[in-house]
Amino acid sequence: MSQSTLDYESTVNTEQQSLGKRLFSANTLWTGLVLLVLYAVFSIMRPDAFLTLFTFQTLLIEAAVLLVLTVGMTFVIITSGIDLSVGSVLVFAGVVGAQVMEGMSPGGDATGAGAGVIAVGLLATVAAGAAWGLLNGLLIAKAKIPPLIVTLGSFGAALGAAQLLTGGSDVRTVPAQLRDWLGFGQTAGVPHMVILAAVVALHGAWLLRTTRFGRNNYAIGSNAEAARRVGINVTGHLVATYAYVGALAGLAGFMSLAYFGTTTISGHSTDNLNAIAAVVIGGTSLFGGVGTVLGSVIGVFIPAVLTKGFVVIGVQPYWQPIAVSIVLVAAVWLDQVRRRARNSR
Amino acid sequence: MPLLEAHNITKNYGSVEALRGASFSVDAGEVVALIGDNGAGKSTLVKCLVGAEQPTSGEIVLDGKRVSFDSPTTARRMGIETVFQDLAVAPDLDPAANLFLGREIKRKGLLGALGMLDKAEMRKQAAERFTTFGVTLQSLDVPIGSLSGGQRQSVAVARAVAWASKVVFMDEPTAALGVVQRERVLEVIKRVRDNGIAVVLITHNMPEVQAVADRVEVLRLGKRVARLTDADMSLENLVGAMTGALNQEEAA
C-alpha cells in the first residue's frame, strides 16, 4: 500500500562515490587550493627568495612543533571540546624533561649527555605532558567541568608549575647530541623535526580515520548522548583524548628543546590559539563531529606561508595576524552556513 | 506464550507511585501499541522494560525466563532495543556508521587488533539491512544530518531493528514527522513485524494505532486497564479505556 507515496526515491544507492567526487565536495580540497595559490603567488613574486630549498625547509621546521600540537587539537575539537593549555603543557613537559636530563648528568650540565639520558628525557617529557592531559580529561569528563574552563585553568597552572620548577628562568643545558640529531639533523635533505611531525600527523590521521577510537571521537562530538546510549564509554574516551593531546604537547616540548636548546618558557603563550586557528581553518567544526587531520595540516601551513611570504615580499609582518584572522573567521562562518543549510531540512 | 511479559510492576519515585502493579505482554511478530493519557505510566513502564529504570517490585519474563535488566546494555544484549523520541543518532556520521555505532565490525587479524574498522563490510551489510527494511536513501555517503527527518528516523528504526533479535520499543517514532515521512516509518514498522520481531509502539496518535497495531494495551493511573484487538480498536474504545470509561481489568 501507499506505494505511490514511496517511490520518489528508488532504492539504496550502493555505489560508493568516486574519490574525485568526494574530494571535490570536501572543503579540505578548497583550503588545500588556497594554500597552493598562496605558495604560487609568493613564488612568482620573489622566485629568488621564496622558491628555495632553504625557505621550504625552514618553513617546514618552524611549523613542525605547532603541527604536533595541532594533531591533538584536531581530536579534541572534533569531540566539541577545546584545549587552551597545550602551549603551557608543552613548556611544563619540556622543563620536566630538561631537568630530568640535567639531573642524570654530572654537575647538572646535560650538554654532553648520551643517548640513554636523552631517551629517558623523551619518556619523562611525554609522560609529564600526558599526565597533565590526563588531569584535564578527568576534570572535563568525570567532574563535568566545561573544557574551556578546565584548560584555561591548566593554561595558567602548567606555566606556573614550570616556572616554580625552574625558579622562573629557562633550563639552558640541552644535550648537544639531541640538538644535532633532532634539532638540526637531516636525512636526504629532509629535517628530522619534519619527519617526526609527519609521522605524528600520519599516525593521527590513521587513528582518526580508520579505527574505532576515531569513529567514537566523531560520534561523541556529533551527539554525545547518542554515543552513550549505544554503549560507547564517553567518559573514558574523553579522558583518553585529553591525555593523548597532553602526550603530544609533551612530544612537541621535546622537539622544542631539541630545536631551541632551551625551555623557551615565555615563548608559547599563543600556541593554543595558533593550534585552534589551524584546526578551524582546516575545516574542523568547533561544534564537533566534523574534521580531518589533513585539513589541520593545511591549516598550519596557511599562516606559516603568509608569515614567510610577507617577510619575503617586504610587507610589514603585522599584516600576518590580520590575514590569518580573516581566514579564521571566514572558515567558521562557512561552517555555520553549512550547518544551518543542513539543519533547515 | 508471550515473548516479553511484565507482571504487577510497581515503581515509586519517593512517595510518587508511577506504576501501581502494571502488567504488559507482547508476542513475537506483532505490533502492540501501548497507549495511555499523560501520566498514565507509559514511559516509566517502558524504561523498566528496557533497563533504563529498575522496577520497585514485580517481575519481567523474557522467553519464559525471569530476567532483570540492571542497565540498557543488559537489555540490548538480550535482544531488546529502543528507538528514542529524540532520535539519538550522530548527525555528522553517514547511515552505515550510525547503524553500526558502538558495534563496529573490525578488520581481521593484526589490523583489527589495532582497532581498524572494516568499513567496506559495514557498508555492504548496512545496504542489505536498509533494503530489507525498505529504508530508501539516495546515498550511503552523506552525513545523516543532511537527510530528511523521516529518513533519519528510518535509519534510527533500522538500527534498533538490525540489532534487536526479540523486541523493539519505539517511543513516539513519528511525532516529529510529516505525513509522507510518517507513512514511510509505519511501512518500516510493518516490515519489522513481518520479520518476526515484536514491536511495541508508544504513541498518542490514534489513527496511527489503528493503522499499524495488531493489538493495543492501555495504561491508566499506573495500571493496565484494557487489552484490545482488531474489532475493538475503535476510537471510542481507545479513548474510553484511556479516560476510564472502559475498564476490563478492574481487579488486577
Coordinates of C-alpha atoms in Angstrom, one line a residue:
Chain A
M1 CA 0.0 0.0 0.0
S2 CA 0.8 3.7 -0.4
Q3 CA 3.5 2.6 -2.9
S4 CA 2.8 5.8 -4.8
T5 CA 4.0 7.9 -1.9
L6 CA 7.1 5.9 -1.5
D7 CA 8.6 5.6 -5.0
Y8 CA 10.0 9.0 -5.3
E9 CA 13.3 7.6 -4.2
S10 CA 14.0 4.2 -5.6
T11 CA 16.4 2.1 -3.5
V12 CA 19.5 2.4 -1.5
N13 CA 22.3 3.6 -3.7
T14 CA 25.1 1.2 -3.0
E15 CA 27.6 2.7 -5.4
Q16 CA 30.4 4.4 -3.5
Q17 CA 31.1 7.9 -4.6
S18 CA 34.2 8.2 -6.7
L19 CA 37.3 9.5 -5.0
G20 CA 37.3 12.6 -7.2
K21 CA 33.7 13.4 -6.3
R22 CA 34.3 13.0 -2.6
L23 CA 37.4 15.2 -2.8
F24 CA 35.5 17.8 -4.7
S25 CA 32.8 18.1 -2.1
A26 CA 35.3 18.1 0.7
N27 CA 36.4 21.6 2.0
T28 CA 39.9 20.1 2.6
L29 CA 40.4 20.4 -1.2
W30 CA 39.5 24.1 -1.2
T31 CA 41.7 25.0 1.8
G32 CA 44.4 23.0 0.1
L33 CA 44.0 25.1 -3.1
V34 CA 44.2 28.3 -1.1
L35 CA 47.5 27.1 0.3
L36 CA 48.8 26.2 -3.1
V37 CA 47.7 29.6 -4.6
L38 CA 49.4 31.5 -1.7
Y39 CA 52.6 29.5 -2.3
A40 CA 52.4 30.1 -6.0
V41 CA 51.8 33.8 -5.6
F42 CA 54.7 34.4 -3.3
S43 CA 56.9 32.1 -5.5
I44 CA 56.1 34.1 -8.6
M45 CA 56.6 37.5 -6.9
R46 CA 60.0 36.5 -5.5
P47 CA 61.2 33.3 -7.0
D48 CA 64.8 34.1 -6.0
A49 CA 63.9 34.4 -2.2
F50 CA 60.8 32.3 -1.7
L51 CA 61.2 29.4 -4.1
T52 CA 64.4 28.0 -2.5
L53 CA 65.1 24.7 -0.7
F54 CA 66.2 26.7 2.4
T55 CA 63.0 28.7 2.7
F56 CA 61.0 25.5 2.2
Q57 CA 63.0 23.6 4.9
T58 CA 62.7 26.4 7.4
L59 CA 59.0 26.8 6.7
L60 CA 58.6 23.1 7.5
I61 CA 60.8 23.1 10.5
E62 CA 59.2 26.1 12.1
A63 CA 55.8 24.6 11.6
A64 CA 56.8 21.1 13.0
V65 CA 56.2 21.9 16.7
L66 CA 52.9 23.6 16.1
L67 CA 51.8 20.7 13.8
V68 CA 52.3 18.2 16.5
L69 CA 50.1 20.3 18.8
T70 CA 47.5 20.7 16.1
V71 CA 47.1 17.0 15.5
G72 CA 46.0 16.5 19.1
M73 CA 43.8 19.7 19.0
T74 CA 42.0 18.2 16.0
F75 CA 40.9 15.2 18.1
V76 CA 39.7 17.4 20.9
I77 CA 37.8 19.9 18.8
I78 CA 36.1 17.1 16.9
T79 CA 34.7 15.9 20.3
S80 CA 33.3 19.5 20.5
G81 CA 35.9 20.2 23.2
I82 CA 38.8 22.6 23.3
D83 CA 42.3 22.6 24.9
L84 CA 43.7 26.0 25.7
S85 CA 46.5 24.5 27.8
V86 CA 48.7 22.9 25.0
G87 CA 51.3 25.7 25.0
S88 CA 51.7 25.7 28.7
V89 CA 51.8 21.9 28.9
L90 CA 54.4 22.0 26.2
V91 CA 56.6 24.2 28.4
F92 CA 55.9 22.3 31.6
A93 CA 56.8 19.0 29.9
G94 CA 59.9 20.5 28.4
V95 CA 61.0 21.7 31.8
V96 CA 60.4 18.4 33.4
G97 CA 62.3 16.6 30.6
A98 CA 65.2 19.0 30.6
Q99 CA 65.5 18.8 34.4
V100 CA 65.5 15.0 34.3
M101 CA 68.2 15.1 31.7
E102 CA 70.2 17.6 33.8
G103 CA 69.6 15.6 37.0
M104 CA 71.1 12.4 35.3
S105 CA 74.2 14.3 34.1
P106 CA 77.3 15.0 36.1
G107 CA 77.4 18.5 37.5
G108 CA 73.8 19.2 36.3
D109 CA 75.0 20.0 32.8
A110 CA 73.2 17.9 30.3
T111 CA 75.2 19.2 27.2
G112 CA 77.3 16.1 27.0
A113 CA 74.6 13.6 27.8
G114 CA 74.4 10.4 25.7
A115 CA 71.6 8.5 24.1
G116 CA 70.4 6.8 27.3
V117 CA 69.8 10.1 29.1
I118 CA 68.1 11.5 26.0
A119 CA 65.8 8.5 25.8
V120 CA 64.8 8.9 29.5
G121 CA 64.3 12.6 28.9
L122 CA 62.0 11.9 26.0
L123 CA 59.9 9.5 28.1
A124 CA 59.8 12.0 31.0
T125 CA 58.7 14.8 28.7
V126 CA 55.9 12.8 27.0
A127 CA 54.8 11.4 30.4
A128 CA 54.7 14.8 32.0
G129 CA 52.6 16.1 29.1
A130 CA 50.3 13.1 29.2
A131 CA 49.8 13.4 33.0
W132 CA 48.7 17.0 32.6
G133 CA 46.4 15.9 29.8
L134 CA 45.0 13.1 32.0
L135 CA 44.2 15.7 34.7
N136 CA 42.4 17.9 32.1
G137 CA 40.5 14.8 30.9
L138 CA 39.4 13.7 34.3
L139 CA 38.2 17.2 35.3
I140 CA 36.3 17.5 32.0
A141 CA 34.8 14.0 31.6
K142 CA 34.4 12.9 35.2
A143 CA 33.8 16.2 37.1
K144 CA 31.9 17.6 34.1
I145 CA 33.6 21.0 34.2
P146 CA 33.5 22.7 30.8
P147 CA 36.7 22.1 28.8
L148 CA 37.1 25.9 28.2
I149 CA 37.4 26.5 32.0
V150 CA 39.5 23.4 32.8
T151 CA 42.0 24.0 30.2
L152 CA 42.1 27.8 30.9
G153 CA 43.0 26.8 34.4
S154 CA 45.7 24.4 33.1
F155 CA 46.9 27.1 30.8
G156 CA 47.9 29.2 33.8
A157 CA 48.7 26.4 36.2
A158 CA 51.0 24.4 33.9
L159 CA 53.1 27.5 33.1
G160 CA 53.2 28.5 36.8
A161 CA 54.3 25.0 37.7
A162 CA 57.0 25.1 35.1
Q163 CA 58.3 28.4 36.5
L164 CA 58.2 27.0 40.0
L165 CA 60.3 24.1 38.9
T166 CA 63.0 26.3 37.4
G167 CA 62.7 29.3 39.7
G168 CA 61.5 31.4 36.7
S169 CA 64.5 31.0 34.5
D170 CA 64.9 28.7 31.5
V171 CA 66.8 25.4 31.6
R172 CA 69.7 26.1 29.3
T173 CA 71.6 22.9 29.1
V174 CA 70.2 20.5 26.5
P175 CA 72.2 17.5 25.2
A176 CA 74.2 18.6 22.2
Q177 CA 73.6 15.2 20.7
L178 CA 69.8 15.8 20.8
R179 CA 70.2 19.1 19.2
D180 CA 72.4 17.7 16.4
W181 CA 70.2 14.7 15.8
L182 CA 66.7 16.0 16.1
G183 CA 67.0 19.8 16.2
F184 CA 69.2 20.3 13.1
G185 CA 69.6 16.7 11.7
Q186 CA 68.6 15.9 8.2
T187 CA 68.2 12.7 6.1
A188 CA 68.4 13.2 2.4
G189 CA 67.5 16.9 2.8
V190 CA 64.5 16.2 5.0
P191 CA 64.9 17.7 8.5
H192 CA 64.3 15.1 11.3
M193 CA 61.9 17.6 13.0
V194 CA 59.8 17.4 9.9
I195 CA 59.9 13.6 9.7
L196 CA 58.8 13.3 13.3
A197 CA 56.0 15.8 12.8
A198 CA 54.9 13.9 9.7
V199 CA 54.9 10.6 11.5
V200 CA 52.7 12.1 14.2
A201 CA 50.4 13.5 11.7
L202 CA 50.1 10.3 9.7
H203 CA 49.5 8.3 12.8
G204 CA 46.9 10.8 13.9
A205 CA 45.2 10.6 10.5
W206 CA 45.2 6.8 10.6
L207 CA 43.8 6.8 14.2
L208 CA 41.0 9.2 13.4
R209 CA 40.0 7.8 10.0
T210 CA 40.3 4.1 10.2
T211 CA 40.0 3.0 13.9
R212 CA 37.2 2.5 16.4
F213 CA 38.8 5.2 18.6
G214 CA 38.5 7.7 15.7
R215 CA 34.9 6.7 14.9
N216 CA 34.0 7.1 18.6
N217 CA 35.7 10.5 18.5
Y218 CA 33.4 11.7 15.7
A219 CA 30.3 10.1 17.3
I220 CA 30.9 11.8 20.7
G221 CA 31.4 15.1 19.1
S222 CA 28.3 14.7 16.9
N223 CA 25.9 13.6 19.6
A224 CA 27.4 12.5 23.0
E225 CA 24.0 11.3 24.3
A226 CA 23.5 9.1 21.2
A227 CA 27.0 7.7 21.8
R228 CA 26.3 7.0 25.4
R229 CA 23.0 5.2 24.6
V230 CA 24.7 2.8 22.2
G231 CA 27.1 1.9 24.9
I232 CA 30.2 3.9 23.9
N233 CA 32.3 4.7 27.0
V234 CA 32.1 8.5 26.5
T235 CA 33.9 9.4 29.8
G236 CA 36.7 7.0 29.1
H237 CA 37.1 8.2 25.6
L238 CA 37.3 11.9 26.6
V239 CA 39.9 11.2 29.3
A240 CA 42.0 9.2 26.7
T241 CA 41.6 12.0 24.2
Y242 CA 42.8 14.8 26.5
A243 CA 45.7 12.5 27.7
Y244 CA 46.6 12.0 24.0
V245 CA 46.7 15.8 23.4
G246 CA 48.8 16.2 26.6
A247 CA 51.3 13.5 25.4
L248 CA 51.6 15.2 22.0
A249 CA 52.2 18.5 23.7
G250 CA 54.9 16.7 25.7
L251 CA 56.4 15.4 22.4
A252 CA 56.2 19.0 21.0
G253 CA 58.0 20.2 24.1
F254 CA 60.8 17.7 23.5
M255 CA 61.1 18.8 19.8
S256 CA 61.2 22.5 21.0
L257 CA 64.0 21.6 23.4
A258 CA 65.9 20.0 20.6
Y259 CA 65.4 22.9 18.2
F260 CA 65.9 25.9 20.5
G261 CA 68.3 24.3 23.0
T262 CA 66.4 25.9 25.9
T263 CA 62.9 25.5 27.5
T264 CA 61.6 28.7 26.0
I265 CA 59.2 29.3 28.9
S266 CA 57.8 32.6 27.7
G267 CA 57.6 31.6 24.0
H268 CA 54.4 29.5 23.9
S269 CA 51.7 31.7 25.2
T270 CA 49.8 31.9 21.9
D271 CA 50.5 28.3 20.8
N272 CA 47.0 27.3 21.9
L273 CA 45.3 30.0 19.7
N274 CA 47.6 29.1 16.7
A275 CA 46.7 25.5 17.0
I276 CA 43.0 26.2 17.3
A277 CA 43.1 28.6 14.3
A278 CA 44.9 25.9 12.3
V279 CA 42.4 23.3 13.1
V280 CA 39.4 25.5 12.3
I281 CA 40.9 26.9 9.1
G282 CA 41.4 23.2 8.2
G283 CA 37.7 22.6 8.2
T284 CA 37.2 21.1 11.6
S285 CA 33.9 22.3 13.2
L286 CA 34.0 24.0 16.6
F287 CA 30.6 22.3 17.1
G288 CA 32.2 18.9 16.9
G289 CA 31.7 15.8 14.8
V290 CA 33.5 17.0 11.6
G291 CA 37.2 17.4 10.8
T292 CA 40.3 15.8 9.4
V293 CA 44.0 15.7 10.3
L294 CA 44.9 16.6 6.7
G295 CA 42.8 19.7 6.9
S296 CA 44.6 20.8 10.1
V297 CA 48.0 20.2 8.4
I298 CA 46.9 22.6 5.7
G299 CA 45.6 24.9 8.3
V300 CA 49.0 25.0 10.0
F301 CA 50.8 26.0 6.7
I302 CA 48.4 28.8 5.6
P303 CA 49.5 31.1 8.4
A304 CA 53.1 29.8 8.1
V305 CA 53.3 30.6 4.4
L306 CA 51.7 34.0 4.9
T307 CA 54.3 34.9 7.5
K308 CA 57.2 33.8 5.3
G309 CA 55.7 35.3 2.2
F310 CA 55.1 38.7 3.8
V311 CA 58.7 38.8 5.0
V312 CA 60.0 37.8 1.6
I313 CA 57.9 40.3 -0.4
G314 CA 58.6 43.1 2.1
V315 CA 55.0 43.5 3.5
Q316 CA 55.0 44.6 7.1
P317 CA 54.7 41.3 9.2
Y318 CA 51.9 42.9 11.2
W319 CA 49.6 42.1 8.3
Q320 CA 50.0 38.4 9.0
P321 CA 47.8 38.1 12.1
I322 CA 45.2 40.3 10.3
A323 CA 45.2 38.0 7.3
V324 CA 45.1 34.9 9.4
S325 CA 42.2 36.2 11.4
I326 CA 40.2 36.9 8.3
V327 CA 40.8 33.4 7.1
L328 CA 39.8 32.0 10.5
V329 CA 36.6 34.0 10.8
A330 CA 35.7 33.1 7.2
A331 CA 36.3 29.4 7.9
V332 CA 33.9 29.5 10.9
W333 CA 31.3 31.4 9.0
L334 CA 31.4 28.9 6.2
D335 CA 30.9 26.1 8.8
Q336 CA 27.9 27.9 10.3
V337 CA 26.3 28.4 6.9
R338 CA 26.8 24.8 6.1
R339 CA 25.3 23.7 9.4
R340 CA 22.3 26.0 9.0
A341 CA 21.6 24.7 5.5
R342 CA 21.7 21.2 6.7
N343 CA 19.6 21.7 9.8
S344 CA 16.9 23.5 7.9
R345 CA 15.9 20.3 6.2
Chain B
M1 CA 3.5 -18.0 25.4
P2 CA 4.2 -14.3 25.1
L3 CA 7.8 -13.2 24.2
L4 CA 8.0 -10.5 26.8
E5 CA 5.8 -10.2 29.8
A6 CA 5.6 -7.9 32.8
H7 CA 3.6 -8.8 35.9
N8 CA 2.5 -6.4 38.6
I9 CA 5.2 -3.9 38.1
T10 CA 5.4 -1.1 40.6
K11 CA 7.7 1.8 40.5
N12 CA 7.9 4.5 43.2
Y13 CA 9.8 7.8 42.9
G14 CA 9.9 8.8 46.5
S15 CA 6.2 9.0 47.5
V16 CA 5.0 9.1 44.0
E17 CA 3.7 5.9 42.6
A18 CA 4.3 6.0 38.8
L19 CA 3.3 2.4 38.3
R20 CA 0.9 0.5 40.6
G21 CA 1.0 -3.1 39.5
A22 CA 1.1 -2.7 35.8
S23 CA 1.2 -5.7 33.5
F24 CA 2.1 -6.0 29.9
S25 CA 2.8 -8.6 27.2
V26 CA 3.9 -8.8 23.6
D27 CA 4.2 -11.8 21.2
A28 CA 6.8 -12.3 18.5
G29 CA 5.8 -10.9 15.2
E30 CA 3.1 -8.5 16.4
V31 CA 2.9 -4.8 16.8
V32 CA 1.4 -3.8 20.2
A33 CA 0.5 -0.2 20.8
L34 CA 1.0 1.0 24.4
I35 CA -1.3 3.9 24.9
G36 CA -2.5 6.0 27.8
D37 CA -3.1 9.6 28.9
N38 CA -0.2 11.7 30.1
G39 CA 1.0 10.5 33.4
A40 CA -0.5 7.0 32.9
G41 CA 2.9 5.5 33.3
K42 CA 3.8 4.6 29.7
S43 CA 7.3 6.0 29.8
T44 CA 8.1 4.5 33.2
L45 CA 6.9 1.1 32.2
V46 CA 9.0 1.2 29.0
K47 CA 12.0 2.4 31.0
C48 CA 11.6 -0.6 33.3
L49 CA 11.3 -3.0 30.3
V50 CA 14.4 -1.7 28.5
G51 CA 16.6 -1.5 31.6
A52 CA 16.7 2.3 31.9
E53 CA 15.0 2.1 35.3
Q54 CA 14.6 -0.8 37.8
P55 CA 11.1 -1.6 39.0
T56 CA 10.4 -1.3 42.7
S57 CA 8.6 -4.7 42.6
G58 CA 7.1 -7.1 40.0
E59 CA 8.6 -9.4 37.5
I60 CA 9.7 -9.3 33.9
V61 CA 9.7 -12.5 31.9
L62 CA 11.5 -12.9 28.6
D63 CA 11.1 -16.1 26.6
G64 CA 9.7 -17.8 29.6
K65 CA 12.6 -16.9 31.8
R66 CA 12.5 -14.3 34.6
V67 CA 15.0 -11.6 33.9
S68 CA 16.2 -8.3 35.5
F69 CA 17.9 -5.6 33.5
D70 CA 20.4 -3.5 35.5
S71 CA 21.1 -1.3 32.5
P72 CA 20.0 -0.7 28.9
T73 CA 23.2 -2.5 27.8
T74 CA 22.0 -5.7 29.6
A75 CA 18.6 -5.5 27.9
R76 CA 20.3 -4.9 24.5
R77 CA 22.4 -7.9 25.0
M78 CA 19.2 -10.0 25.4
G79 CA 17.8 -8.7 22.1
I80 CA 15.7 -5.7 23.3
E81 CA 16.3 -2.4 21.5
T82 CA 14.8 1.1 21.8
V83 CA 14.1 3.8 19.3
F84 CA 14.1 7.1 21.2
Q85 CA 11.8 10.0 20.6
D86 CA 14.7 12.4 20.1
L87 CA 16.4 10.1 17.6
A88 CA 19.8 9.6 19.2
V89 CA 21.7 9.4 16.0
A90 CA 25.0 11.1 15.2
P91 CA 24.1 13.6 12.5
D92 CA 27.6 14.0 11.2
L93 CA 28.1 10.3 10.5
D94 CA 26.8 8.5 7.5
P95 CA 24.0 6.0 7.7
A96 CA 26.2 2.9 7.8
A97 CA 28.3 4.4 10.6
N98 CA 25.1 5.2 12.6
L99 CA 23.8 1.7 12.0
F100 CA 27.0 0.2 13.4
L101 CA 27.5 2.9 16.1
G102 CA 29.0 1.2 19.2
R103 CA 29.1 -2.2 17.3
E104 CA 31.6 -1.6 14.5
I105 CA 33.0 -4.5 12.7
K106 CA 36.7 -4.7 12.9
R107 CA 39.1 -5.9 10.3
K108 CA 40.5 -9.4 10.6
G109 CA 43.9 -10.2 12.0
L110 CA 46.5 -7.7 13.2
L111 CA 44.8 -4.6 11.7
G112 CA 41.7 -5.4 13.6
A113 CA 43.6 -5.9 16.8
L114 CA 45.0 -2.4 16.2
G115 CA 41.4 -1.1 16.1
M116 CA 40.9 -0.7 12.4
L117 CA 37.4 -0.9 11.1
D118 CA 36.2 -2.9 8.2
K119 CA 34.3 0.0 6.5
A120 CA 33.5 -1.9 3.3
E121 CA 31.9 -4.8 5.1
M122 CA 29.8 -2.5 7.3
R123 CA 28.7 -0.5 4.3
K124 CA 27.7 -3.7 2.5
Q125 CA 25.8 -5.0 5.5
A126 CA 24.2 -1.7 6.1
A127 CA 22.9 -1.5 2.5
E128 CA 21.4 -5.0 2.9
R129 CA 19.7 -4.0 6.1
F130 CA 18.3 -0.9 4.7
T131 CA 16.9 -2.8 1.7
T132 CA 15.4 -5.5 4.0
F133 CA 13.5 -2.9 6.0
G134 CA 12.6 -0.8 3.0
V135 CA 14.6 2.2 4.0
T136 CA 15.3 4.2 0.9
L137 CA 18.3 6.6 0.8
Q138 CA 19.7 8.5 -2.1
S139 CA 23.2 7.9 -0.9
L140 CA 25.1 6.0 1.8
D141 CA 27.9 8.5 1.8
V142 CA 26.2 11.6 3.2
P143 CA 26.0 12.5 6.9
I144 CA 22.6 11.6 8.1
G145 CA 22.0 15.2 9.3
S146 CA 21.6 16.1 5.7
L147 CA 18.7 13.6 5.2
S148 CA 15.1 14.4 5.8
G149 CA 13.5 13.8 9.2
G150 CA 11.7 10.7 8.0
Q151 CA 14.8 9.2 6.6
R152 CA 16.8 10.0 9.7
Q153 CA 14.0 8.3 11.8
S154 CA 14.0 5.3 9.4
V155 CA 17.8 4.9 10.0
A156 CA 17.2 5.1 13.7
V157 CA 14.5 2.5 13.4
A158 CA 16.6 0.3 11.2
R159 CA 19.5 0.5 13.7
A160 CA 17.3 -0.7 16.5
V161 CA 15.8 -3.4 14.4
A162 CA 19.1 -4.6 13.0
W163 CA 20.3 -5.5 16.5
A164 CA 17.0 -6.4 18.1
S165 CA 16.6 -10.2 17.9
K166 CA 13.4 -10.1 20.1
V167 CA 11.7 -6.8 20.9
V168 CA 11.9 -3.2 19.7
F169 CA 10.4 -0.4 21.7
M170 CA 9.6 2.8 19.8
D171 CA 8.7 5.9 21.7
E172 CA 6.6 8.3 19.5
P173 CA 8.7 7.4 16.5
T174 CA 6.7 9.6 14.1
A175 CA 6.0 12.5 16.4
A176 CA 8.2 14.9 14.6
L177 CA 7.4 13.8 11.1
G178 CA 5.3 15.0 8.2
V179 CA 2.5 12.9 6.6
V180 CA 4.6 11.2 3.9
Q181 CA 7.5 10.6 6.2
R182 CA 5.2 9.1 8.8
E183 CA 3.8 6.8 6.2
R184 CA 7.3 5.6 5.4
V185 CA 8.2 4.9 9.1
L186 CA 5.0 2.9 9.5
E187 CA 5.9 0.8 6.5
V188 CA 9.2 0.1 8.1
I189 CA 7.5 -0.9 11.4
K190 CA 5.3 -3.4 9.5
R191 CA 8.3 -4.9 7.8
V192 CA 10.0 -5.3 11.1
R193 CA 7.0 -7.2 12.4
D194 CA 6.9 -9.4 9.3
N195 CA 10.5 -10.4 10.2
G196 CA 9.2 -12.0 13.4
I197 CA 10.2 -9.3 15.8
A198 CA 7.9 -7.9 18.5
V199 CA 7.3 -4.2 18.2
V200 CA 6.0 -2.0 21.0
L201 CA 4.8 1.3 19.8
I202 CA 4.2 4.1 22.3
T203 CA 2.1 6.8 20.8
H204 CA -0.6 9.4 21.3
N205 CA -1.7 9.2 17.7
M206 CA -4.9 7.1 17.5
P207 CA -5.2 6.8 13.7
E208 CA -1.6 5.6 13.7
V209 CA -2.5 2.9 16.3
Q210 CA -5.4 1.8 14.2
A211 CA -3.2 1.7 11.1
V212 CA -0.3 -0.4 12.3
A213 CA -1.1 -2.0 15.7
D214 CA -2.3 -5.6 15.9
R215 CA -3.2 -5.1 19.5
V216 CA -3.5 -2.3 22.0
E217 CA -2.7 -2.3 25.7
V218 CA -4.0 0.6 27.6
L219 CA -2.5 2.1 30.8
R220 CA -4.3 4.3 33.2
L221 CA -3.0 5.6 36.5
G222 CA -0.1 3.2 36.6
K223 CA -2.1 0.1 35.7
R224 CA -3.1 -1.8 32.6
V225 CA -6.9 -1.3 32.2
A226 CA -7.6 -2.8 28.9
R227 CA -6.3 -5.1 26.1
L228 CA -8.0 -4.5 22.7
T229 CA -7.7 -6.4 19.4
D230 CA -8.8 -5.6 15.9
A231 CA -12.5 -5.1 16.0
D232 CA -12.4 -3.5 19.5
M233 CA -9.9 -0.9 18.4
S234 CA -12.4 1.7 17.7
L235 CA -11.6 5.3 18.5
E236 CA -14.4 5.2 21.0
N237 CA -13.0 2.2 22.8
L238 CA -9.4 3.5 22.8
V239 CA -10.4 6.9 24.3
G240 CA -12.8 5.2 26.7
A241 CA -10.1 3.0 28.1
M242 CA -7.7 5.9 28.4
T243 CA -10.1 8.1 30.2
G244 CA -11.5 5.4 32.5
A245 CA -14.9 4.9 30.9
L246 CA -13.9 1.4 29.9
N247 CA -12.1 -0.9 32.3
Q248 CA -11.5 -4.6 31.6
E249 CA -9.1 -5.4 34.4
E250 CA -10.7 -3.8 37.4
A251 CA -9.4 -6.2 39.9
A252 CA -5.9 -6.6 38.6

